Every structure is written in C-alpha cells, then in structure tokens.
PDB file of C-alpha atoms and ligand atoms in Angstrom:
ATOM      1  CA  MET A   1     -86.085 -34.668-138.692  1.00  0.00           C
ATOM      2  CA  THR A   2     -86.427 -34.004-134.998  1.00  0.00           C
ATOM      3  CA  GLN A   3     -87.668 -30.493-135.618  1.00  0.00           C
ATOM      4  CA  PRO A   4     -91.245 -29.835-134.637  1.00  0.00           C
ATOM      5  CA  LYS A   5     -93.817 -29.990-137.375  1.00  0.00           C
ATOM      6  CA  ALA A   6     -95.024 -26.684-138.707  1.00  0.00           C
ATOM      7  CA  GLY A   7     -98.656 -26.011-139.310  1.00  0.00           C
ATOM      8  CA  PRO A   8    -100.989 -23.085-139.498  1.00  0.00           C
ATOM      9  CA  SER A   9    -101.916 -23.572-135.842  1.00  0.00           C
ATOM     10  CA  ARG A  10     -98.340 -23.646-134.641  1.00  0.00           C
ATOM     11  CA  PRO A  11     -96.836 -20.171-134.322  1.00  0.00           C
ATOM     12  CA  LEU A  12     -93.279 -19.883-135.547  1.00  0.00           C
ATOM     13  CA  ILE A  13     -90.500 -17.368-134.962  1.00  0.00           C
ATOM     14  CA  ASP A  14     -87.138 -16.468-136.548  1.00  0.00           C
ATOM     15  CA  LEU A  15     -84.373 -15.208-134.261  1.00  0.00           C
ATOM     16  CA  HIS A  16     -81.548 -14.748-136.783  1.00  0.00           C
ATOM     17  CA  THR A  17     -81.888 -12.411-139.791  1.00  0.00           C
ATOM     18  CA  HIS A  18     -79.860  -9.774-141.661  1.00  0.00           C
ATOM     19  CA  SER A  19     -80.891  -6.489-143.307  1.00  0.00           C
ATOM     20  CA  THR A  20     -79.164  -3.889-145.490  1.00  0.00           C
ATOM     21  CA  ALA A  21     -77.581  -2.562-142.269  1.00  0.00           C
ATOM     22  CA  SER A  22     -75.160  -5.473-142.775  1.00  0.00           C
ATOM     23  CA  ASP A  23     -75.231  -7.868-145.730  1.00  0.00           C
ATOM     24  CA  GLY A  24     -78.930  -8.616-146.226  1.00  0.00           C
ATOM     25  CA  SER A  25     -80.858  -7.304-149.241  1.00  0.00           C
ATOM     26  CA  LEU A  26     -84.035  -6.077-147.466  1.00  0.00           C
ATOM     27  CA  SER A  27     -84.146  -2.853-145.461  1.00  0.00           C
ATOM     28  CA  PRO A  28     -85.112  -3.301-141.783  1.00  0.00           C
ATOM     29  CA  THR A  29     -88.645  -2.092-142.644  1.00  0.00           C
ATOM     30  CA  GLU A  30     -88.993  -4.490-145.579  1.00  0.00           C
ATOM     31  CA  LEU A  31     -87.657  -7.312-143.431  1.00  0.00           C
ATOM     32  CA  VAL A  32     -90.160  -6.928-140.587  1.00  0.00           C
ATOM     33  CA  ARG A  33     -93.012  -6.514-143.093  1.00  0.00           C
ATOM     34  CA  ALA A  34     -91.948  -9.695-144.890  1.00  0.00           C
ATOM     35  CA  ALA A  35     -91.769 -11.538-141.552  1.00  0.00           C
ATOM     36  CA  ALA A  36     -95.295 -10.410-140.612  1.00  0.00           C
ATOM     37  CA  LYS A  37     -96.557 -11.373-144.064  1.00  0.00           C
ATOM     38  CA  ALA A  38     -94.981 -14.810-143.650  1.00  0.00           C
ATOM     39  CA  GLY A  39     -97.099 -15.177-140.505  1.00  0.00           C
ATOM     40  CA  LEU A  40     -94.233 -15.276-138.012  1.00  0.00           C
ATOM     41  CA  ALA A  41     -95.082 -14.429-134.402  1.00  0.00           C
ATOM     42  CA  ALA A  42     -91.654 -12.868-133.752  1.00  0.00           C
ATOM     43  CA  VAL A  43     -88.532 -11.926-135.684  1.00  0.00           C
ATOM     44  CA  ALA A  44     -85.119 -10.731-134.470  1.00  0.00           C
ATOM     45  CA  LEU A  45     -82.836  -8.453-136.454  1.00  0.00           C
ATOM     46  CA  THR A  46     -79.274  -9.711-135.914  1.00  0.00           C
ATOM     47  CA  ASP A  47     -77.042  -7.807-138.318  1.00  0.00           C
ATOM     48  CA  HIS A  48     -73.317  -8.543-138.338  1.00  0.00           C
ATOM     49  CA  ASP A  49     -71.419  -6.269-135.942  1.00  0.00           C
ATOM     50  CA  THR A  50     -73.992  -3.448-136.045  1.00  0.00           C
ATOM     51  CA  VAL A  51     -77.270  -2.293-134.480  1.00  0.00           C
ATOM     52  CA  GLN A  52     -77.741   0.548-137.005  1.00  0.00           C
ATOM     53  CA  GLY A  53     -80.909  -1.044-138.392  1.00  0.00           C
ATOM     54  CA  VAL A  54     -82.640  -1.691-135.077  1.00  0.00           C
ATOM     55  CA  ASP A  55     -84.436   1.658-134.575  1.00  0.00           C
ATOM     56  CA  GLU A  56     -86.030   1.468-138.019  1.00  0.00           C
ATOM     57  CA  PHE A  57     -86.871  -2.219-137.489  1.00  0.00           C
ATOM     58  CA  LEU A  58     -88.661  -1.596-134.167  1.00  0.00           C
ATOM     59  CA  ALA A  59     -90.500   1.459-135.522  1.00  0.00           C
ATOM     60  CA  ALA A  60     -91.739  -0.445-138.588  1.00  0.00           C
ATOM     61  CA  ALA A  61     -92.967  -3.309-136.386  1.00  0.00           C
ATOM     62  CA  ARG A  62     -95.213  -1.066-134.270  1.00  0.00           C
ATOM     63  CA  GLU A  63     -98.075  -1.214-136.746  1.00  0.00           C
ATOM     64  CA  LEU A  64     -97.690  -4.941-137.411  1.00  0.00           C
ATOM     65  CA  PRO A  65     -98.941  -8.061-135.578  1.00  0.00           C
ATOM     66  CA  ILE A  66     -95.437  -9.326-134.864  1.00  0.00           C
ATOM     67  CA  GLU A  67     -92.957  -9.062-132.008  1.00  0.00           C
ATOM     68  CA  ALA A  68     -89.701  -7.455-133.168  1.00  0.00           C
ATOM     69  CA  VAL A  69     -86.625  -8.443-131.161  1.00  0.00           C
ATOM     70  CA  PRO A  70     -83.604  -6.118-131.138  1.00  0.00           C
ATOM     71  CA  GLY A  71     -80.393  -8.045-131.711  1.00  0.00           C
ATOM     72  CA  VAL A  72     -76.928  -8.323-133.229  1.00  0.00           C
ATOM     73  CA  GLU A  73     -74.505 -11.013-134.452  1.00  0.00           C
ATOM     74  CA  ILE A  74     -70.921 -10.423-133.329  1.00  0.00           C
ATOM     75  CA  SER A  75     -67.936 -12.315-134.772  1.00  0.00           C
ATOM     76  CA  MET A  76     -65.500 -13.498-132.131  1.00  0.00           C
ATOM     77  CA  GLN A  77     -62.201 -15.356-132.178  1.00  0.00           C
ATOM     78  CA  GLY A  78     -62.653 -19.071-131.507  1.00  0.00           C
ATOM     79  CA  PRO A  79     -59.904 -21.624-130.829  1.00  0.00           C
ATOM     80  CA  SER A  80     -59.361 -22.306-134.534  1.00  0.00           C
ATOM     81  CA  SER A  81     -61.710 -20.081-136.503  1.00  0.00           C
ATOM     82  CA  ALA A  82     -64.340 -17.397-136.055  1.00  0.00           C
ATOM     83  CA  LEU A  83     -67.379 -18.023-133.876  1.00  0.00           C
ATOM     84  CA  HIS A  84     -70.603 -16.044-134.135  1.00  0.00           C
ATOM     85  CA  LEU A  85     -72.513 -14.783-131.135  1.00  0.00           C
ATOM     86  CA  VAL A  86     -76.129 -13.681-131.482  1.00  0.00           C
ATOM     87  CA  GLY A  87     -77.368 -11.207-128.846  1.00  0.00           C
ATOM     88  CA  LEU A  88     -81.132 -10.962-128.329  1.00  0.00           C
ATOM     89  CA  TYR A  89     -83.332  -8.437-126.489  1.00  0.00           C
ATOM     90  CA  LEU A  90     -80.460  -6.045-125.985  1.00  0.00           C
ATOM     91  CA  ASP A  91     -80.609  -2.309-125.366  1.00  0.00           C
ATOM     92  CA  HIS A  92     -79.160  -1.222-128.697  1.00  0.00           C
ATOM     93  CA  HIS A  93     -78.421   2.264-127.348  1.00  0.00           C
ATOM     94  CA  ASN A  94     -76.261   0.966-124.498  1.00  0.00           C
ATOM     95  CA  PRO A  95     -73.022   3.030-124.657  1.00  0.00           C
ATOM     96  CA  GLU A  96     -70.694   0.139-123.872  1.00  0.00           C
ATOM     97  CA  LEU A  97     -72.226  -1.935-126.670  1.00  0.00           C
ATOM     98  CA  THR A  98     -72.194   0.889-129.220  1.00  0.00           C
ATOM     99  CA  ARG A  99     -68.561   1.761-128.358  1.00  0.00           C
ATOM    100  CA  GLY A 100     -67.577  -1.880-128.891  1.00  0.00           C
ATOM    101  CA  LEU A 101     -69.416  -2.031-132.212  1.00  0.00           C
ATOM    102  CA  ASP A 102     -67.819   1.292-133.283  1.00  0.00           C
ATOM    103  CA  ARG A 103     -64.456  -0.315-132.710  1.00  0.00           C
ATOM    104  CA  LEU A 104     -65.401  -3.187-135.019  1.00  0.00           C
ATOM    105  CA  GLN A 105     -66.612  -0.682-137.627  1.00  0.00           C
ATOM    106  CA  GLN A 106     -63.287   1.185-137.478  1.00  0.00           C
ATOM    107  CA  ALA A 107     -61.396  -2.093-137.911  1.00  0.00           C
ATOM    108  CA  ARG A 108     -63.643  -2.955-140.871  1.00  0.00           C
ATOM    109  CA  ASP A 109     -62.976   0.429-142.534  1.00  0.00           C
ATOM    110  CA  ASN A 110     -59.219  -0.192-142.300  1.00  0.00           C
ATOM    111  CA  ARG A 111     -59.618  -3.718-143.613  1.00  0.00           C
ATOM    112  CA  ASN A 112     -61.760  -2.579-146.559  1.00  0.00           C
ATOM    113  CA  GLN A 113     -59.031  -0.097-147.539  1.00  0.00           C
ATOM    114  CA  ALA A 114     -56.454  -2.897-147.352  1.00  0.00           C
ATOM    115  CA  MET A 115     -58.660  -5.108-149.563  1.00  0.00           C
ATOM    116  CA  ILE A 116     -59.014  -2.302-152.141  1.00  0.00           C
ATOM    117  CA  GLU A 117     -55.206  -2.151-152.169  1.00  0.00           C
ATOM    118  CA  ARG A 118     -54.988  -5.932-152.705  1.00  0.00           C
ATOM    119  CA  PHE A 119     -57.377  -5.748-155.651  1.00  0.00           C
ATOM    120  CA  ARG A 120     -55.349  -2.871-157.118  1.00  0.00           C
ATOM    121  CA  GLU A 121     -52.228  -5.050-156.893  1.00  0.00           C
ATOM    122  CA  LEU A 122     -54.179  -7.795-158.682  1.00  0.00           C
ATOM    123  CA  GLY A 123     -54.928  -5.388-161.533  1.00  0.00           C
ATOM    124  CA  ILE A 124     -58.562  -4.883-160.476  1.00  0.00           C
ATOM    125  CA  PRO A 125     -58.958  -1.203-159.625  1.00  0.00           C
ATOM    126  CA  LEU A 126     -62.142  -1.308-157.539  1.00  0.00           C
ATOM    127  CA  ASP A 127     -62.897   1.757-155.535  1.00  0.00           C
ATOM    128  CA  LEU A 128     -64.606   1.842-152.197  1.00  0.00           C
ATOM    129  CA  ALA A 129     -67.527   3.964-153.465  1.00  0.00           C
ATOM    130  CA  GLU A 130     -68.294   1.255-156.015  1.00  0.00           C
ATOM    131  CA  VAL A 131     -68.358  -1.408-153.296  1.00  0.00           C
ATOM    132  CA  ALA A 132     -70.381   0.803-150.937  1.00  0.00           C
ATOM    133  CA  ALA A 133     -72.899   1.403-153.750  1.00  0.00           C
ATOM    134  CA  VAL A 134     -73.922  -2.268-153.745  1.00  0.00           C
ATOM    135  CA  SER A 135     -74.037  -2.509-149.936  1.00  0.00           C
ATOM    136  CA  GLY A 136     -77.494  -0.983-149.506  1.00  0.00           C
ATOM    137  CA  GLY A 137     -76.096   1.749-147.249  1.00  0.00           C
ATOM    138  CA  GLY A 138     -75.033  -0.292-144.230  1.00  0.00           C
ATOM    139  CA  LEU A 139     -71.654  -1.691-143.299  1.00  0.00           C
ATOM    140  CA  VAL A 140     -69.361  -2.890-146.068  1.00  0.00           C
ATOM    141  CA  GLY A 141     -67.886  -6.396-145.990  1.00  0.00           C
ATOM    142  CA  ARG A 142     -66.658  -9.193-148.210  1.00  0.00           C
ATOM    143  CA  PRO A 143     -70.138 -10.058-149.564  1.00  0.00           C
ATOM    144  CA  HIS A 144     -70.297  -6.541-151.029  1.00  0.00           C
ATOM    145  CA  PHE A 145     -66.882  -6.930-152.647  1.00  0.00           C
ATOM    146  CA  ALA A 146     -68.349 -10.092-154.197  1.00  0.00           C
ATOM    147  CA  LEU A 147     -71.362  -8.134-155.539  1.00  0.00           C
ATOM    148  CA  ALA A 148     -69.077  -5.415-156.930  1.00  0.00           C
ATOM    149  CA  LEU A 149     -66.975  -8.051-158.749  1.00  0.00           C
ATOM    150  CA  MET A 150     -70.187  -9.532-160.176  1.00  0.00           C
ATOM    151  CA  ALA A 151     -71.365  -6.097-161.309  1.00  0.00           C
ATOM    152  CA  ARG A 152     -68.112  -5.756-163.252  1.00  0.00           C
ATOM    153  CA  GLY A 153     -68.644  -9.165-164.816  1.00  0.00           C
ATOM    154  CA  LEU A 154     -65.432 -10.512-163.270  1.00  0.00           C
ATOM    155  CA  VAL A 155     -67.182 -13.397-161.500  1.00  0.00           C
ATOM    156  CA  HIS A 156     -70.485 -15.162-162.099  1.00  0.00           C
ATOM    157  CA  ASN A 157     -71.653 -15.459-158.509  1.00  0.00           C
ATOM    158  CA  PRO A 158     -70.603 -14.692-154.915  1.00  0.00           C
ATOM    159  CA  GLY A 159     -69.270 -18.239-154.421  1.00  0.00           C
ATOM    160  CA  GLU A 160     -66.792 -17.725-157.248  1.00  0.00           C
ATOM    161  CA  ALA A 161     -65.766 -14.334-155.807  1.00  0.00           C
ATOM    162  CA  PHE A 162     -64.968 -16.025-152.490  1.00  0.00           C
ATOM    163  CA  SER A 163     -63.181 -19.041-153.936  1.00  0.00           C
ATOM    164  CA  ARG A 164     -61.021 -16.940-156.267  1.00  0.00           C
ATOM    165  CA  PHE A 165     -60.396 -13.786-154.232  1.00  0.00           C
ATOM    166  CA  LEU A 166     -62.103 -13.307-150.884  1.00  0.00           C
ATOM    167  CA  ALA A 167     -61.967 -16.500-148.818  1.00  0.00           C
ATOM    168  CA  ALA A 168     -59.260 -16.911-146.161  1.00  0.00           C
ATOM    169  CA  GLY A 169     -55.944 -17.582-147.870  1.00  0.00           C
ATOM    170  CA  LYS A 170     -57.085 -16.192-151.264  1.00  0.00           C
ATOM    171  CA  PRO A 171     -55.242 -13.225-152.805  1.00  0.00           C
ATOM    172  CA  ALA A 172     -57.591 -10.408-151.716  1.00  0.00           C
ATOM    173  CA  TYR A 173     -58.215 -11.767-148.211  1.00  0.00           C
ATOM    174  CA  VAL A 174     -57.308  -9.538-145.284  1.00  0.00           C
ATOM    175  CA  PRO A 175     -57.992 -10.841-141.761  1.00  0.00           C
ATOM    176  CA  LYS A 176     -60.531  -8.961-139.663  1.00  0.00           C
ATOM    177  CA  PHE A 177     -60.124  -7.854-136.058  1.00  0.00           C
ATOM    178  CA  ARG A 178     -62.394  -9.878-133.768  1.00  0.00           C
ATOM    179  CA  PHE A 179     -63.256  -9.717-130.105  1.00  0.00           C
ATOM    180  CA  GLU A 180     -62.276 -12.534-127.798  1.00  0.00           C
ATOM    181  CA  PRO A 181     -65.343 -14.497-126.647  1.00  0.00           C
ATOM    182  CA  GLN A 182     -65.318 -13.037-123.134  1.00  0.00           C
ATOM    183  CA  GLU A 183     -65.386  -9.486-124.567  1.00  0.00           C
ATOM    184  CA  ALA A 184     -68.202 -10.252-127.026  1.00  0.00           C
ATOM    185  CA  ILE A 185     -70.277 -12.021-124.365  1.00  0.00           C
ATOM    186  CA  HIS A 186     -69.663  -9.163-121.959  1.00  0.00           C
ATOM    187  CA  LEU A 187     -70.783  -6.518-124.490  1.00  0.00           C
ATOM    188  CA  ILE A 188     -74.129  -8.252-124.997  1.00  0.00           C
ATOM    189  CA  ARG A 189     -74.689  -8.843-121.291  1.00  0.00           C
ATOM    190  CA  ALA A 190     -73.705  -5.233-120.522  1.00  0.00           C
ATOM    191  CA  ALA A 191     -76.498  -4.168-122.899  1.00  0.00           C
ATOM    192  CA  GLY A 192     -78.960  -6.454-121.090  1.00  0.00           C
ATOM    193  CA  GLY A 193     -79.124  -8.989-123.920  1.00  0.00           C
ATOM    194  CA  ALA A 194     -79.014 -12.785-123.983  1.00  0.00           C
ATOM    195  CA  PRO A 195     -75.810 -14.039-125.676  1.00  0.00           C
ATOM    196  CA  ILE A 196     -76.429 -17.137-127.805  1.00  0.00           C
ATOM    197  CA  LEU A 197     -73.846 -19.171-129.730  1.00  0.00           C
ATOM    198  CA  ALA A 198     -74.908 -18.940-133.395  1.00  0.00           C
ATOM    199  CA  HIS A 199     -74.996 -22.036-135.648  1.00  0.00           C
ATOM    200  CA  PRO A 200     -72.823 -24.264-133.407  1.00  0.00           C
ATOM    201  CA  GLY A 201     -73.145 -26.979-136.057  1.00  0.00           C
ATOM    202  CA  LEU A 202     -71.062 -24.910-138.479  1.00  0.00           C
ATOM    203  CA  VAL A 203     -68.131 -24.419-136.112  1.00  0.00           C
ATOM    204  CA  GLY A 204     -66.347 -27.354-137.725  1.00  0.00           C
ATOM    205  CA  MET A 205     -65.135 -29.055-134.554  1.00  0.00           C
ATOM    206  CA  ALA A 206     -65.355 -32.619-133.326  1.00  0.00           C
ATOM    207  CA  TRP A 207     -68.384 -33.029-131.039  1.00  0.00           C
ATOM    208  CA  THR A 208     -66.391 -33.447-127.812  1.00  0.00           C
ATOM    209  CA  SER A 209     -64.340 -30.304-128.550  1.00  0.00           C
ATOM    210  CA  LEU A 210     -67.525 -28.400-129.262  1.00  0.00           C
ATOM    211  CA  GLU A 211     -69.026 -29.572-125.969  1.00  0.00           C
ATOM    212  CA  GLU A 212     -65.927 -28.382-124.105  1.00  0.00           C
ATOM    213  CA  LEU A 213     -65.976 -25.074-125.926  1.00  0.00           C
ATOM    214  CA  VAL A 214     -69.644 -24.490-125.059  1.00  0.00           C
ATOM    215  CA  GLY A 215     -68.843 -25.311-121.408  1.00  0.00           C
ATOM    216  CA  ARG A 216     -66.070 -22.685-121.364  1.00  0.00           C
ATOM    217  CA  LEU A 217     -68.306 -20.102-123.071  1.00  0.00           C
ATOM    218  CA  LYS A 218     -70.996 -20.768-120.485  1.00  0.00           C
ATOM    219  CA  GLU A 219     -68.528 -19.954-117.722  1.00  0.00           C
ATOM    220  CA  MET A 220     -67.905 -16.651-119.526  1.00  0.00           C
ATOM    221  CA  GLY A 221     -71.630 -15.846-119.467  1.00  0.00           C
ATOM    222  CA  LEU A 222     -73.059 -17.508-122.573  1.00  0.00           C
ATOM    223  CA  MET A 223     -76.803 -18.032-122.058  1.00  0.00           C
ATOM    224  CA  GLY A 224     -77.972 -20.079-125.016  1.00  0.00           C
ATOM    225  CA  LEU A 225     -77.405 -22.170-128.136  1.00  0.00           C
ATOM    226  CA  GLU A 226     -78.904 -21.690-131.583  1.00  0.00           C
ATOM    227  CA  VAL A 227     -80.178 -25.254-131.767  1.00  0.00           C
ATOM    228  CA  TYR A 228     -82.548 -24.764-134.721  1.00  0.00           C
ATOM    229  CA  TYR A 229     -80.683 -23.501-137.764  1.00  0.00           C
ATOM    230  CA  THR A 230     -81.080 -23.732-141.529  1.00  0.00           C
ATOM    231  CA  GLU A 231     -78.043 -25.943-141.989  1.00  0.00           C
ATOM    232  CA  HIS A 232     -78.335 -28.157-138.901  1.00  0.00           C
ATOM    233  CA  ASP A 233     -79.485 -31.674-139.755  1.00  0.00           C
ATOM    234  CA  GLY A 234     -81.678 -33.761-137.444  1.00  0.00           C
ATOM    235  CA  ASN A 235     -78.681 -35.350-135.785  1.00  0.00           C
ATOM    236  CA  ILE A 236     -76.859 -32.152-134.812  1.00  0.00           C
ATOM    237  CA  THR A 237     -80.149 -30.529-133.786  1.00  0.00           C
ATOM    238  CA  ARG A 238     -80.829 -33.419-131.388  1.00  0.00           C
ATOM    239  CA  ARG A 239     -77.321 -33.352-129.927  1.00  0.00           C
ATOM    240  CA  LEU A 240     -77.406 -29.583-129.417  1.00  0.00           C
ATOM    241  CA  LYS A 241     -80.801 -29.846-127.737  1.00  0.00           C
ATOM    242  CA  GLY A 242     -79.337 -32.423-125.343  1.00  0.00           C
ATOM    243  CA  LEU A 243     -76.298 -30.266-124.649  1.00  0.00           C
ATOM    244  CA  ALA A 244     -78.460 -27.199-123.972  1.00  0.00           C
ATOM    245  CA  ALA A 245     -80.573 -29.226-121.522  1.00  0.00           C
ATOM    246  CA  ARG A 246     -77.499 -30.625-119.723  1.00  0.00           C
ATOM    247  CA  LEU A 247     -75.840 -27.221-119.370  1.00  0.00           C
ATOM    248  CA  ARG A 248     -79.113 -25.413-118.685  1.00  0.00           C
ATOM    249  CA  LEU A 249     -78.674 -23.171-121.692  1.00  0.00           C
ATOM    250  CA  LEU A 250     -81.510 -21.447-123.544  1.00  0.00           C
ATOM    251  CA  VAL A 251     -82.577 -22.837-126.915  1.00  0.00           C
ATOM    252  CA  SER A 252     -82.838 -20.444-129.847  1.00  0.00           C
ATOM    253  CA  GLY A 253     -83.199 -20.750-133.601  1.00  0.00           C
ATOM    254  CA  GLY A 254     -83.287 -18.847-136.863  1.00  0.00           C
ATOM    255  CA  SER A 255     -82.921 -18.911-140.616  1.00  0.00           C
ATOM    256  CA  ASP A 256     -79.951 -16.552-141.117  1.00  0.00           C
ATOM    257  CA  PHE A 257     -82.083 -14.899-143.783  1.00  0.00           C
ATOM    258  CA  HIS A 258     -80.119 -12.507-146.059  1.00  0.00           C
ATOM    259  CA  GLY A 259     -82.793 -11.904-148.749  1.00  0.00           C
ATOM    260  CA  GLN A 260     -81.489 -12.055-152.321  1.00  0.00           C
ATOM    261  CA  ASN A 261     -77.936 -12.009-150.995  1.00  0.00           C
ATOM    262  CA  LYS A 262     -78.311 -15.656-149.947  1.00  0.00           C
ATOM    263  CA  ALA A 263     -80.925 -16.919-152.310  1.00  0.00           C
ATOM    264  CA  GLY A 264     -82.761 -20.072-151.290  1.00  0.00           C
ATOM    265  CA  THR A 265     -83.106 -19.203-147.597  1.00  0.00           C
ATOM    266  CA  ARG A 266     -86.584 -18.061-146.566  1.00  0.00           C
ATOM    267  CA  LEU A 267     -87.660 -16.138-143.494  1.00  0.00           C
ATOM    268  CA  GLY A 268     -88.739 -18.552-140.782  1.00  0.00           C
ATOM    269  CA  ARG A 269     -88.346 -21.597-143.026  1.00  0.00           C
ATOM    270  CA  GLY A 270     -84.659 -21.471-143.933  1.00  0.00           C
ATOM    271  CA  LYS A 271     -84.061 -23.863-146.796  1.00  0.00           C
ATOM    272  CA  GLY A 272     -87.547 -25.306-146.295  1.00  0.00           C
ATOM    273  CA  LYS A 273     -87.662 -27.479-143.188  1.00  0.00           C
ATOM    274  CA  LEU A 274     -86.816 -25.043-140.414  1.00  0.00           C
ATOM    275  CA  ALA A 275     -89.498 -24.521-137.763  1.00  0.00           C
ATOM    276  CA  VAL A 276     -88.617 -22.534-134.639  1.00  0.00           C
ATOM    277  CA  PRO A 277     -91.492 -22.739-132.142  1.00  0.00           C
ATOM    278  CA  LEU A 278     -92.800 -19.635-130.387  1.00  0.00           C
ATOM    279  CA  GLU A 279     -92.430 -21.367-126.977  1.00  0.00           C
ATOM    280  CA  LEU A 280     -88.685 -20.690-127.105  1.00  0.00           C
ATOM    281  CA  LEU A 281     -89.203 -16.931-126.977  1.00  0.00           C
ATOM    282  CA  ALA A 282     -90.493 -16.333-123.436  1.00  0.00           C
ATOM    283  CA  PRO A 283     -87.516 -17.955-121.628  1.00  0.00           C
ATOM    284  CA  ILE A 284     -85.076 -15.938-123.756  1.00  0.00           C
ATOM    285  CA  LYS A 285     -86.943 -12.719-123.092  1.00  0.00           C
ATOM    286  CA  LYS A 286     -87.087 -13.410-119.372  1.00  0.00           C
ATOM    287  CA  ALA A 287     -83.389 -14.311-119.144  1.00  0.00           C
ATOM    288  CA  ALA A 288     -82.377 -11.185-121.055  1.00  0.00           C
ATOM    289  CA  ARG A 289     -84.426  -8.921-118.848  1.00  0.00           C
ATOM    290  CA  HIS A 290     -82.872 -10.358-115.711  1.00  0.00           C
ATOM    291  CA  ALA A 291     -79.324 -10.191-117.044  1.00  0.00           C
TER     292      ALA A 291
HETATM  293  P1  LIG B 301     -66.918 -10.284-143.559  1.00  0.00           P
HETATM  294  O1  LIG B 301     -67.617 -10.042-142.270  1.00  0.00           O
HETATM  295  O2  LIG B 301     -66.714  -9.026-144.359  1.00  0.00           O
HETATM  296  O3  LIG B 301     -65.626 -11.060-143.377  1.00  0.00           O
HETATM  297  O4  LIG B 301     -67.875 -11.210-144.461  1.00  0.00           O
HETATM  298  C1  LIG B 301     -68.363 -12.406-143.901  1.00  0.00           C
HETATM  299  C2  LIG B 301     -69.586 -12.857-144.684  1.00  0.00           C
HETATM  300  O5  LIG B 301     -69.182 -13.309-145.966  1.00  0.00           O
HETATM  301  C3  LIG B 301     -70.287 -14.049-144.064  1.00  0.00           C
HETATM  302  O6  LIG B 301     -71.274 -13.648-143.164  1.00  0.00           O
HETATM  303  C4  LIG B 301     -70.933 -14.728-145.247  1.00  0.00           C
HETATM  304  O7  LIG B 301     -72.222 -14.181-145.480  1.00  0.00           O
HETATM  305  C5  LIG B 301     -70.041 -14.349-146.403  1.00  0.00           C
HETATM  306  N1  LIG B 301     -69.211 -15.476-146.823  1.00  0.00           N
HETATM  307  C6  LIG B 301     -68.158 -15.996-146.164  1.00  0.00           C
HETATM  308  N2  LIG B 301     -67.602 -17.014-146.863  1.00  0.00           N
HETATM  309  C7  LIG B 301     -68.352 -17.154-148.000  1.00  0.00           C
HETATM  310  C8  LIG B 301     -68.303 -18.025-149.157  1.00  0.00           C
HETATM  311  N3  LIG B 301     -67.357 -18.967-149.285  1.00  0.00           N
HETATM  312  N4  LIG B 301     -69.249 -17.857-150.123  1.00  0.00           N
HETATM  313  C9  LIG B 301     -70.194 -16.898-150.012  1.00  0.00           C
HETATM  314  N5  LIG B 301     -70.293 -16.053-148.960  1.00  0.00           N
HETATM  315  C10 LIG B 301     -69.383 -16.171-147.972  1.00  0.00           C
HETATM  316 ZN1  LIG B 302     -74.105 -12.384-143.410  1.00  0.00          ZN
HETATM  317 FE1  LIG B 303     -73.212 -16.255-138.619  1.00  0.00          FE
HETATM  318 FE1  LIG B 304     -75.974 -14.527-139.636  1.00  0.00          FE
END
C-alpha cells in the first residue's frame, strides 16, 4: 500500500461520511461523537444531496475535540454513468445551494412515488410511510426501499434488494434527475465550498478517459480529487495522487461511512487500511475560503 502508515502519533481525518439525513444509520450527533471517540482530528458530513444534518452536526461538535467540516455529496451526470461530487467547507445556508438541493429533493419525491407504483405493479404493495419509517427521518432513497423489503422478509440483504429490484435496469428502477457537472460544481463554489471528485476509482472508466474527464471537470471549477478512499487499491491511489499533482488539484480522502447501513466500513479506517492524514485539511480549508 502507498497509503501512509497510521499510528497513535499520526492524526487522521475522514472527509466523506453519511448520517441519517441521507442513508447512514447514525444521527449527525452520534456520527461526530463516534468520530471524536475514534480519535479523528476532523470529520466531514457529506450526506447525499442534502445539508439537512449539518446544523446538528456542527452544534454537536462544539463540545468535542474534533474539527467538524460542513459538506455534501451531490450526484451528477457523467459521460456514461453517475459521478459523485463532494463539497467541503461550504456555507450550508447559502440560498443558491439550498435551492439546488431542494430541486433534487423534489425530483427524489417524484421518483419515490414512481418506485412505489412499480412495486405495486410487481405485486408488492409497499407504501411510502413504510419506507420513510426505516430512513431515520432524512431523505428517502433506494437503500431505504432495500431496508423496507428486508423488513418484510422479501429479501435477505440490501445487495439482494438491488440485484433483484432496485439496480439500474431491474424492475423497480426509476432513473433519478441529476445535475450536469458544471451545475453541481457551480452550486458548491457558489456556497464557498471546495468541490472534490468523490471516489474517482469507482467511476469505471479506462485510465486515460478518467484523466481527460478530470481535466474537463477542472476547467469547470473542480478543485480536488478524493485520492484516499476505502475501495481504492495502492495502484489507483498512486495514480490519482500523481494526477492531482500534475493538475494542481487538492487531495482529499474519506471512508464513505454509512454506519450499519454499510457494515464493514469504519469511520476513518474504511475497510481497515484507510489512513487520511491531517496535513490534507489545511490546503482544502484555505482553498474553500478563497473560492
Ligand atoms: P439513490 O440515491 O436513491 O439512487 O441510492 C443510491 C445509493 O444506493 C448509493 O449511494 C448506495 O449507497 C446504494 N446502492 C447503489 N447500488 C447498490 C447495490 N448494488 N447494493 C447496495 N447498495 C447500493
Ligand atoms: Zn450512500
Ligand atoms: Fe458516492
Ligand atoms: Fe458517499
């Protein structure tokens, strides 16, 4: 592994996590407490398409020895599939950002209704209240449909729910509205945040295409790459680090922690070997403030 060695003397951070405001299992308060308990120096809350958890997250962090970073993870339309954009150190009350996220929420509400209709046609009469009940009170998405199907005993685990019903092309799948990359990048920059391409290693593109894509995103205002990520191996981590250096992009990293909703991924440590050094934080913070 090319990732830096962790040790008690080496402060670590985690700049990609989810709470009950999207599809994580811990509330924002529980999340920041768990991060402090794990000894992390900083943690960012980056819920999918929402900043609803950020106020609670920042408030809970005030009494803890940890830096809490306000953030979001926005899905955007890539050349062949979805891309994820993490925004860090943003002003989560910025009206342009919140209007954009409201639009995504509205699109999600319509899509959830359409998915309920699909399940009805499949002879599975789920209702939205039942799905919302397992969502922990935040936004409702496909992972919560998976939990609702499990609660009914129709599937054994979320993976089976996706492969039988929810994944693209499966019978209950309904496509979701997504922003174009320039719109998503603009929303985060408008709110003063640093836009960072999330898990570039999962994009599923040949390396040269990925390099070209990152170059185009940089011209649109992208400021960084999530180089350190739970599912990046040593090879992709090294290549992404090189690409970030060549294009003068910031380096970020995180676990994509979802609590019990993605068992096996730990805060700060991912699947065990992740180690995101604290030194990455200051350049990101500085860049965001000067956006
Ligand atoms: P949504 O935003 O409602 O389309 O849901 C997307 C989320 O579903 C992703 O963030 C993943 O956490 C989860 N997901 C997507 N595909 C799978 C899969 N094959 N198995 C389990 N979870 C998945
Ligand atoms: Zn998620
Ligand atoms: Fe993601
Ligand atoms: Fe994520």
